[in-house]
mmCIF file of C-alpha atoms and ligand atoms in Angstrom:
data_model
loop_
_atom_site.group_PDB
_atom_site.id
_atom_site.type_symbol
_atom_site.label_atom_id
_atom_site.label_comp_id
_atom_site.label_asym_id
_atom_site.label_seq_id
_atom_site.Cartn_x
_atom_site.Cartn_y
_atom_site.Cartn_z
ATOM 1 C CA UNK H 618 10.707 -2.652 44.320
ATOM 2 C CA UNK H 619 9.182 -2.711 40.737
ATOM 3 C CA UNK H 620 9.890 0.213 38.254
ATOM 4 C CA UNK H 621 8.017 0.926 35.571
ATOM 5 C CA UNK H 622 9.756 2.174 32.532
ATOM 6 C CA UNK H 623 8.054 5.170 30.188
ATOM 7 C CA UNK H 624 8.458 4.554 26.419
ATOM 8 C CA UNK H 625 8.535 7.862 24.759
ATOM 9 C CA UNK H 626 6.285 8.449 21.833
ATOM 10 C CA UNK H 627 7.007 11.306 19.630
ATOM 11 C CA UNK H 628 5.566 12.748 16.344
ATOM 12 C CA UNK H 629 7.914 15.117 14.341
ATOM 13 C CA UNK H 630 7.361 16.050 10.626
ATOM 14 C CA UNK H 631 10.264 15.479 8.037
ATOM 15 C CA UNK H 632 12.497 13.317 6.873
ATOM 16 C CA UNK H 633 13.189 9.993 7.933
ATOM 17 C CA UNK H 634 16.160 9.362 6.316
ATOM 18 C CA UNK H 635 17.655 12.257 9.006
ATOM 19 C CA UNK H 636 16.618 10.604 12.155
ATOM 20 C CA UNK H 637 19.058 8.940 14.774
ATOM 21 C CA UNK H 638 17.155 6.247 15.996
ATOM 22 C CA UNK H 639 18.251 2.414 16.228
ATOM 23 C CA UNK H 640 16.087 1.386 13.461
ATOM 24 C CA UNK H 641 13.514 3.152 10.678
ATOM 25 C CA UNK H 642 11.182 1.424 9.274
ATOM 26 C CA UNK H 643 10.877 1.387 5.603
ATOM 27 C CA UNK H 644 7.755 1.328 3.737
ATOM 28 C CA UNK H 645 9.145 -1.563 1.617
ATOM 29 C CA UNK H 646 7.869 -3.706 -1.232
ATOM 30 C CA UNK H 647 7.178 -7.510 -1.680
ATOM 31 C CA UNK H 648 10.318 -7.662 -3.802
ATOM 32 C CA UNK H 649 12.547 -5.715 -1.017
ATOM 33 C CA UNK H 650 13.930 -4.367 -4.620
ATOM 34 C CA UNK H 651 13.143 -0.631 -3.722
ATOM 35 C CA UNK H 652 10.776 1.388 -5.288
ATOM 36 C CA UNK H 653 9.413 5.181 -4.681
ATOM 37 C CA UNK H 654 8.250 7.796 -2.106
ATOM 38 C CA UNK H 655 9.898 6.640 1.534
ATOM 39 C CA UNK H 656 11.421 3.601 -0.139
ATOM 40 C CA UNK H 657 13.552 5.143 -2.686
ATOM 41 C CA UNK H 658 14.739 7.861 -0.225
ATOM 42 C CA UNK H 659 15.561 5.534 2.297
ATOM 43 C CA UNK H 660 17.385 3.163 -0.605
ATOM 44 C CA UNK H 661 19.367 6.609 -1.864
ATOM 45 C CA UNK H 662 20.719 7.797 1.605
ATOM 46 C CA UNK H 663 22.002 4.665 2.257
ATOM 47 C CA UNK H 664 23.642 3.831 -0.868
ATOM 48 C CA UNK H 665 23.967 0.666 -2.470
ATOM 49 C CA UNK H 666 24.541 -1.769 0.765
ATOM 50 C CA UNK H 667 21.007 -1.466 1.200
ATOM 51 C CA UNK H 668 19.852 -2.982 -1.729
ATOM 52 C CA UNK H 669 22.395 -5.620 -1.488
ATOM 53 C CA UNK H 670 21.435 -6.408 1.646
ATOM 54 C CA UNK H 671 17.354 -7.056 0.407
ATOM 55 C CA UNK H 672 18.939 -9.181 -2.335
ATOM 56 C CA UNK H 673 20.414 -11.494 -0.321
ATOM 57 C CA UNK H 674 17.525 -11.609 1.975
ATOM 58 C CA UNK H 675 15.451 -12.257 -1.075
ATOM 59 C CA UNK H 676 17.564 -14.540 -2.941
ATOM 60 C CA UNK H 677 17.410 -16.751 0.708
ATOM 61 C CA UNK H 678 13.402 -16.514 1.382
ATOM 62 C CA UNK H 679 11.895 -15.277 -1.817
ATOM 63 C CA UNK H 680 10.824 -11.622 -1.004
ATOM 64 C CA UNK H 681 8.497 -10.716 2.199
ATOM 65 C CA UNK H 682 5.027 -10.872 2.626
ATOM 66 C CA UNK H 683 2.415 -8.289 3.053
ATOM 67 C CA UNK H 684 2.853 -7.505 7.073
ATOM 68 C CA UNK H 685 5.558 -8.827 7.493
ATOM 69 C CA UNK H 686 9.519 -7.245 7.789
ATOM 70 C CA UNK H 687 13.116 -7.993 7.993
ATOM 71 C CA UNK H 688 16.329 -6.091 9.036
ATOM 72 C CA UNK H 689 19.032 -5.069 7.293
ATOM 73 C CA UNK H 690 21.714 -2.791 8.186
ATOM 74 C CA UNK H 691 21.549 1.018 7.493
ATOM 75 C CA UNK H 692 24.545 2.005 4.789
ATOM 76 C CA UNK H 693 25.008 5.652 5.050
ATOM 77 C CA UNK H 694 22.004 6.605 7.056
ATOM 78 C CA UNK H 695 22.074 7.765 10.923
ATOM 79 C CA UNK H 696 20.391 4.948 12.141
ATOM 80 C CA UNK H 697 21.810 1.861 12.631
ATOM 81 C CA UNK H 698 19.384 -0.868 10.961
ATOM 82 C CA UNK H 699 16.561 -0.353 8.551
ATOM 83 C CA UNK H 700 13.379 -2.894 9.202
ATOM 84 C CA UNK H 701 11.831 -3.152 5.888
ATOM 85 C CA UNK H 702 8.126 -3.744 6.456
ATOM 86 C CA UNK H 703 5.501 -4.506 3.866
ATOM 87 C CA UNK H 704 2.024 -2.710 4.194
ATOM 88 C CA UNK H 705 -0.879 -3.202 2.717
ATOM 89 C CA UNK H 706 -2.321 -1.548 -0.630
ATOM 90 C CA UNK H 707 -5.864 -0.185 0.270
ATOM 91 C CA UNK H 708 -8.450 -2.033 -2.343
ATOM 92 C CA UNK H 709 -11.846 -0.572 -0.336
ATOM 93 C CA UNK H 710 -11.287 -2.121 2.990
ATOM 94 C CA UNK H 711 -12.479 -5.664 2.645
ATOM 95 C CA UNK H 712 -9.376 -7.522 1.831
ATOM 96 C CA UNK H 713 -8.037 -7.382 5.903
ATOM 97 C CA UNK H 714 -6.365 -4.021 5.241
ATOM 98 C CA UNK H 715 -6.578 -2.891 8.909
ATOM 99 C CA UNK H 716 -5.114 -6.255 10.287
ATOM 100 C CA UNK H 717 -2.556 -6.015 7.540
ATOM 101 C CA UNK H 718 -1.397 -2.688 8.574
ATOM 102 C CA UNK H 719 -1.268 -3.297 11.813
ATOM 103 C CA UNK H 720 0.544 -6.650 11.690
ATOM 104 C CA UNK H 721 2.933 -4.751 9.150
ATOM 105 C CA UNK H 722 3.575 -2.245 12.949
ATOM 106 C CA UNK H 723 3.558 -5.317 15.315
ATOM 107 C CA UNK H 724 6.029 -7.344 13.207
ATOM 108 C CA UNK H 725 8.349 -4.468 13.024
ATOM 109 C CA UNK H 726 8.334 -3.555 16.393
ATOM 110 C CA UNK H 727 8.995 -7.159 17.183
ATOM 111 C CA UNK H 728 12.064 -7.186 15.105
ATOM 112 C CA UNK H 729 13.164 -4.248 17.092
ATOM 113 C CA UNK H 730 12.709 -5.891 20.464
ATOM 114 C CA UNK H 731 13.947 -9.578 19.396
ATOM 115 C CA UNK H 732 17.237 -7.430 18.183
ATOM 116 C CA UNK H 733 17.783 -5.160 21.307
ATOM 117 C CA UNK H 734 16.822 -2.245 19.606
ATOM 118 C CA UNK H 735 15.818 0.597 22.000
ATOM 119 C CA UNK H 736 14.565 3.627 19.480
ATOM 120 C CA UNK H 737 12.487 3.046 16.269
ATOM 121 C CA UNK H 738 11.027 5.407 13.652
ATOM 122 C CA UNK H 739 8.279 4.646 11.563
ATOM 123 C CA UNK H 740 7.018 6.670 7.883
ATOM 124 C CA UNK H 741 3.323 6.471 7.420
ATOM 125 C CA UNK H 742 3.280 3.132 6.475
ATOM 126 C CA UNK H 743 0.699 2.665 2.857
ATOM 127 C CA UNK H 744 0.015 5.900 3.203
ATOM 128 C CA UNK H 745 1.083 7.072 0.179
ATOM 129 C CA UNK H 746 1.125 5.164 -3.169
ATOM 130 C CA UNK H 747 -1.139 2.703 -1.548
ATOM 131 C CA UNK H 748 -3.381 4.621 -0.516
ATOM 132 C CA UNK H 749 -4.583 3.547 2.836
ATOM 133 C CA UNK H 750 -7.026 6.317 4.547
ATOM 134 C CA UNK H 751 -4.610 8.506 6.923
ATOM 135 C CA UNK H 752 -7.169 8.848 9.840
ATOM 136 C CA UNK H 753 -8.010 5.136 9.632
ATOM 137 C CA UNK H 754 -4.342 4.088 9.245
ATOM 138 C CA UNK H 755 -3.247 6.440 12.437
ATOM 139 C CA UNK H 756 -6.351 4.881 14.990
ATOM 140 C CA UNK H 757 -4.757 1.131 13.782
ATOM 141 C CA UNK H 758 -1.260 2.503 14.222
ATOM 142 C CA UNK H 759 -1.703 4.161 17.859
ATOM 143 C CA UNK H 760 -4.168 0.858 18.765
ATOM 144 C CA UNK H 761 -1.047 -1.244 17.985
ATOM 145 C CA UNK H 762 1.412 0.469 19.167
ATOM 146 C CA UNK H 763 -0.279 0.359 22.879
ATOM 147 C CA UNK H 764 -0.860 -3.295 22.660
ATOM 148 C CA UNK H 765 2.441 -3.526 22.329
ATOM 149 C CA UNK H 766 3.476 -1.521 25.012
ATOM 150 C CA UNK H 767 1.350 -3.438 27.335
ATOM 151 C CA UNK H 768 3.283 -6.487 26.374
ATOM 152 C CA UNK H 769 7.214 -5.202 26.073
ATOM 153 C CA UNK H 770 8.870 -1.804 27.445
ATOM 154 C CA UNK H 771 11.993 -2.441 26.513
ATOM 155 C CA UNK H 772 11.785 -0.058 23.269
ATOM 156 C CA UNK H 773 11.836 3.217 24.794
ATOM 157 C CA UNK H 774 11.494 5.835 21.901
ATOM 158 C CA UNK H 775 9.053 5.338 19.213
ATOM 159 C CA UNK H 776 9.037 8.142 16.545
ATOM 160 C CA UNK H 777 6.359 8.748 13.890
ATOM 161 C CA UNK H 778 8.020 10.783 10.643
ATOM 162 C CA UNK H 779 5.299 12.794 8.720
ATOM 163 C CA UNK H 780 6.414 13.838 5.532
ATOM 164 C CA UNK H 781 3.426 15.257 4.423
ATOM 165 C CA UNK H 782 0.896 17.754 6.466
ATOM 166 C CA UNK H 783 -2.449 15.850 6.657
ATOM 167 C CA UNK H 784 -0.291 12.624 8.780
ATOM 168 C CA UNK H 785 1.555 15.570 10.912
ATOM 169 C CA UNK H 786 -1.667 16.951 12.134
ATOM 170 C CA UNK H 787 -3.642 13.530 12.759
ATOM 171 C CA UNK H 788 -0.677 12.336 14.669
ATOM 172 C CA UNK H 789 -0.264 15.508 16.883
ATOM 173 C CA UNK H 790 -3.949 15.328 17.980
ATOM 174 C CA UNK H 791 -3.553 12.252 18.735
ATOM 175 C CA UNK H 792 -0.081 12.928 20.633
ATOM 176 C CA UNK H 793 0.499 15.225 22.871
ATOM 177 C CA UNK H 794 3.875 17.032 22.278
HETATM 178 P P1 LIG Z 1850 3.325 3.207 0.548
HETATM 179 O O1 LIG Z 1850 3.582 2.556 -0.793
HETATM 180 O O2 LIG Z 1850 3.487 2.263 1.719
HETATM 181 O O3 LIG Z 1850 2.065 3.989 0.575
HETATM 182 P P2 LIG Z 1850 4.931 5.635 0.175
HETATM 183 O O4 LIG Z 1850 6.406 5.749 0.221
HETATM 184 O O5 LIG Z 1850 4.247 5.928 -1.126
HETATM 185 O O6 LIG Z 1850 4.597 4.171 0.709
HETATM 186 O O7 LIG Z 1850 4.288 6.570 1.268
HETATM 187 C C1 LIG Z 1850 4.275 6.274 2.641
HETATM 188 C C2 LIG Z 1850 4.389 7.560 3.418
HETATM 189 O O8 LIG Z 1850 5.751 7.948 3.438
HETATM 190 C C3 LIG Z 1850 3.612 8.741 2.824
HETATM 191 O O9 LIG Z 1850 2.861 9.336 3.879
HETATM 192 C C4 LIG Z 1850 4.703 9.685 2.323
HETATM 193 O O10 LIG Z 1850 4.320 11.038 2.484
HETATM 194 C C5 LIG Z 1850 5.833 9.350 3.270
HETATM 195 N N1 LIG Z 1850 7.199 9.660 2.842
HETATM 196 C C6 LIG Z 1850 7.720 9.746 1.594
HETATM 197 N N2 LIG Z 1850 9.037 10.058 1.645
HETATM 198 C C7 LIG Z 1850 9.353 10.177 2.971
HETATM 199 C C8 LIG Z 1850 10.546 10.512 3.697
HETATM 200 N N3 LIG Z 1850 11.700 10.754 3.067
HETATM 201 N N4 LIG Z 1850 10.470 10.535 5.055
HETATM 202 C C9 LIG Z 1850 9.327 10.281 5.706
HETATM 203 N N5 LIG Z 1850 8.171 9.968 5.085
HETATM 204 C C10 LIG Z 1850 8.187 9.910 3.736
#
């Protein structure tokens, strides 16, 4: 008898440096050194460990590339790892923005899977300081996130953490509570 398991997908507006998952994903930098908006919250709660952590992972392979991630652990926070994933900056669309952001999804939820990771959360990755375009950046995210699906069940909570209004609302049309 075959069983298919439901992965839950879930939109709630706040702050992901609250949510008990297995792993958030942080809206990192190519240095991993921390930086602002989701980045710098996520480095605060956690306390120091954190950056430690990206330090070693830099000093070993030189920073991480635009869509791509790596785990660390989670200091402080209520989660137990933090995947720090690198999304694009938006410079007008032609420099593989979309693929970027969605590799920058894929390769985190990958991480998640490879490391037995049942619940992730994800901020609205380049969103903010870089600028990506909120409805374009949600159809990539949702697109990915159901290729992925198709592929692996084993993650069986995915949450998206809006900070700010305009994300909350594209995400909630898209999701049905
Ligand atoms: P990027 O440089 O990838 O654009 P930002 O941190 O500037 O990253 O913004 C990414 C998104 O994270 C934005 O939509 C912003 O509103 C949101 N954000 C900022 N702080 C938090 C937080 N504590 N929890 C969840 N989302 C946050």
């Amino acid at each position: 008898m075959s069983t298919t398991k439901t992965t839950s997908i879930e939109v709630i507006r706040g702050d992901i440096t609250k949510v008990h998952v297995d792993a958030i994903v942080n809206a990192a930098n190519t240095s991993l050194l921390g930086g602002g908006g989701v980045d710098g919250a996520i480095h605060r709660a956690a306390g120091p460990v954190l950056l430690e952590e990206c330090r070693t992972i830099r000093n070993r392979q030189g920073g991480c590339a635009v869509g791509d991630a790596v785990l660390t652990s989670a200091g402080n926070l209520p989660a137990r790892f933090v995947i720090h994933a690198v999304g694009p900056v938006w410079n007008g669309g032609n420099s593989c923005e979309s693929e970027l952001l969605a590799r920058t999804y894929l390769k985190s939820l990958e991480i998640a899977n490879d490391n037995g990771l049942r619940s992730i959360a994800f901020p609205n990755i380049s969103t903010g300081t870089y600028q990506f375009p909120k409805a374009r950046a949600v159809d990539i995210v949702l697109s990915t996130v159901t290729e992925f699906l198709r592929e692996s069940r084993r993650i069986s909570r995915i949450v998206f953490v809006c900070l700010d209004e305009e994300n909350y609302q594209l995400y909630r049309k898209r999701i049905p509570m």
